Coordinates of C-alpha atoms in Angstrom, one line a residue:
X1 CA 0.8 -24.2 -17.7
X2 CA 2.2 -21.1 -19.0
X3 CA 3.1 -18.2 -16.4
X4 CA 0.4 -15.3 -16.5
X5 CA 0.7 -12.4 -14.0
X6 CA -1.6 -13.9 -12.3
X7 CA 0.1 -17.5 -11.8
X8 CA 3.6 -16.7 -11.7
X9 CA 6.4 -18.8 -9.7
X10 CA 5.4 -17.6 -6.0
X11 CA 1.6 -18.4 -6.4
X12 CA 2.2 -22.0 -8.0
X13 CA 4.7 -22.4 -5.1
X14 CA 1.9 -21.7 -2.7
X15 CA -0.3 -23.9 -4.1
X16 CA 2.3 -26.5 -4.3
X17 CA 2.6 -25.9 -0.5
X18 CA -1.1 -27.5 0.5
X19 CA 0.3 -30.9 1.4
X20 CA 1.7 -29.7 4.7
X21 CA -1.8 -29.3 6.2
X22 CA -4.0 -32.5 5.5
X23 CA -7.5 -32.7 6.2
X24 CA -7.4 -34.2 9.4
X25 CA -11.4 -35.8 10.2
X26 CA -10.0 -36.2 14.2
X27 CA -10.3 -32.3 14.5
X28 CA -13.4 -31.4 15.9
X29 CA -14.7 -29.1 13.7
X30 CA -15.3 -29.6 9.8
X31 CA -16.6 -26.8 7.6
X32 CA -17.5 -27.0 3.8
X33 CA -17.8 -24.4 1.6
X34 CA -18.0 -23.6 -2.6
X35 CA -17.8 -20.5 -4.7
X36 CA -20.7 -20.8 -6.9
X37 CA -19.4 -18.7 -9.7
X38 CA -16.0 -20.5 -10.1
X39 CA -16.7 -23.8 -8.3
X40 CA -14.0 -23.4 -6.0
X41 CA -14.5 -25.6 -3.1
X42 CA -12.7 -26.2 0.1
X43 CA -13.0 -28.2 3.4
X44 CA -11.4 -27.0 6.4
X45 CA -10.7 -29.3 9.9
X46 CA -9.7 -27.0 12.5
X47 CA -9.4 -27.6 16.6
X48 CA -9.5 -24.4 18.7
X49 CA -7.9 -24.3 21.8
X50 CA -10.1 -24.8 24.7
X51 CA -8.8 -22.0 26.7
X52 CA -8.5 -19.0 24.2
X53 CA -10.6 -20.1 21.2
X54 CA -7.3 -19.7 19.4
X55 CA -6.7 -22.2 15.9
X56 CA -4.6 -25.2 18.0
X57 CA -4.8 -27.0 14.4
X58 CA -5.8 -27.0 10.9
X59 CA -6.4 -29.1 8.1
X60 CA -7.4 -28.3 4.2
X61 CA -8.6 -30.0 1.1
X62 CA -8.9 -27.3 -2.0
X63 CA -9.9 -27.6 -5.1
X64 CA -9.1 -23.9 -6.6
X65 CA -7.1 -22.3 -8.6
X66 CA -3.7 -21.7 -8.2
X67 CA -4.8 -18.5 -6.3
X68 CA -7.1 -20.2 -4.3
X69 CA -5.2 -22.4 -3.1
X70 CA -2.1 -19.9 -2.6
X71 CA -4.5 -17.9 -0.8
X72 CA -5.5 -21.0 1.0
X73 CA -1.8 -21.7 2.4
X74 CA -1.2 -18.1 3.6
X75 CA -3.6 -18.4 5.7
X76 CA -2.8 -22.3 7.0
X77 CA 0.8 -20.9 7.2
X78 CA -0.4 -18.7 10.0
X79 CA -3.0 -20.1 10.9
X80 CA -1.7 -22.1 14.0
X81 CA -2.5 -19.7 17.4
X82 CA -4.5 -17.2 15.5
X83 CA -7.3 -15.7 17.5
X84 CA -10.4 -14.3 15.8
X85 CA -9.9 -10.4 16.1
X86 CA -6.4 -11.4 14.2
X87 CA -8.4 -13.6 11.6
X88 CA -11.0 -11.2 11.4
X89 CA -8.5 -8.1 11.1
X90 CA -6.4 -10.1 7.8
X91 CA -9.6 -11.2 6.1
X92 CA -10.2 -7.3 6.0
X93 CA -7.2 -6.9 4.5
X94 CA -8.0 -9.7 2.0
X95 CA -10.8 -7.6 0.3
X96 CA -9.0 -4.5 0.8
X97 CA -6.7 -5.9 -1.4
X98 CA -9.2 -7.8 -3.9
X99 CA -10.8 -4.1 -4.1
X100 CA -7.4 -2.4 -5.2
X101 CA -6.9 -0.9 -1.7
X102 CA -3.8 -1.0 0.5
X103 CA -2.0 -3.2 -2.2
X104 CA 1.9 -1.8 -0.7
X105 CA 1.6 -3.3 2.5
X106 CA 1.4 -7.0 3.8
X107 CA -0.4 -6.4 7.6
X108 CA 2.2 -8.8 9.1
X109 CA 1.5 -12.0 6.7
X110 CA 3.7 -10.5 3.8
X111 CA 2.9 -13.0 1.6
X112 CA -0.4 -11.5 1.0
X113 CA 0.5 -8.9 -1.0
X114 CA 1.2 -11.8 -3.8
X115 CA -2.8 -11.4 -3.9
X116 CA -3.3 -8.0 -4.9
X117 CA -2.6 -8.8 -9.1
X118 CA -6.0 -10.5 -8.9
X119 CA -7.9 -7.3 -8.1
X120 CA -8.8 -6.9 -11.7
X121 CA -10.2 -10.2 -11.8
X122 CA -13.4 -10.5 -10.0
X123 CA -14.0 -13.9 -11.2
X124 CA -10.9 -15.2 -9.1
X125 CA -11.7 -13.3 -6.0
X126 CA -14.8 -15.7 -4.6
X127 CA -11.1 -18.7 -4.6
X128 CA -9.3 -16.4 -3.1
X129 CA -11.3 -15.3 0.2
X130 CA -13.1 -18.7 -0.1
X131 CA -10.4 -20.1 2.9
X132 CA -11.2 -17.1 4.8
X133 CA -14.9 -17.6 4.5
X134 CA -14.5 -21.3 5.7
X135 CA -12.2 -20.1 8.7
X136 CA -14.8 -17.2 9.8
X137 CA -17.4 -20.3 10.1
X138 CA -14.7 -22.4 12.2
X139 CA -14.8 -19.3 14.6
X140 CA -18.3 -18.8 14.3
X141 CA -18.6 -22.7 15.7
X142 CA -20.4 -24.3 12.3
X143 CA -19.4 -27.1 11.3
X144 CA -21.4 -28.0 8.3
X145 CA -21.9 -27.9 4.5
X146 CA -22.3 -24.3 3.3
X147 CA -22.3 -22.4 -0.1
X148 CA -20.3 -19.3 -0.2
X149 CA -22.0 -15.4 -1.2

């Protein structure tokens, strides 16, 4: 594969990165979801802590694009004791980003900013915030099959 701007040595490294968080069917909580326009589609196995409703663990299977699934291992890469206002606060930032804004800061995970070259491409955004959309269900309690807006 040829390096683009878009897929460039830090993003395939990313990608590359998945294998440290295995989808793990012991964790409690199991959430499906697909980008209809690209076909991205993800499967997240989380367990929240029972006292804070913090991430205890995580688990992933992608099948993305190179930004997907880059976008997909920031957020494993943090995701171990992240509470929901925290969550809720960087998948803000996410879109921020995918919508050209705030593009010269990272919000504390700095490898976000890696994200910001796919702003002009709307057709890679639904991979990109696809992890995020499967997280907000783990905190919202689902734990079902569900097709991404």
């Amino acid at each position: 594969m040829a390096q683009s701007p878009l897929y460039d040595r830090d993003i395939l490294r990313l990608a590359a990165s998945l294998h440290r968080w295995p989808l793990d069917d012991s964790h409690p909580i199991q959430v499906e979801k697909r980008a209809p326009v690209c076909g991205s589609n993800i499967v997240i196995s989380a367990a929240l802590d029972t006292d804070s409703d913090n991430i205890r663990a995580i688990g992933m299977h992608v099948s993305a694009c190179a930004l997907g699934q880059a976008s997909a291992a920031i957020l494993a890469t943090h995701a171990e004791g992240l509470d929901r206002k925290t969550f809720e606060r960087q998948y803000g930032y996410c879109c921020d980003l995918l919508n050209g804004v705030a593009a010269d800061r990272h919000n504390g995970w700095p490898e976000m900013v890696l994200l910001a070259r796919a702003a002009p491409y709307p057709a890679r955004h639904g991979a990109i915030l696809l992890p995020y959309q499967a997280l907000a269900a783990v905190f919202a309690g689902q734990s079902a099959l569900d097709i991404a807006s």
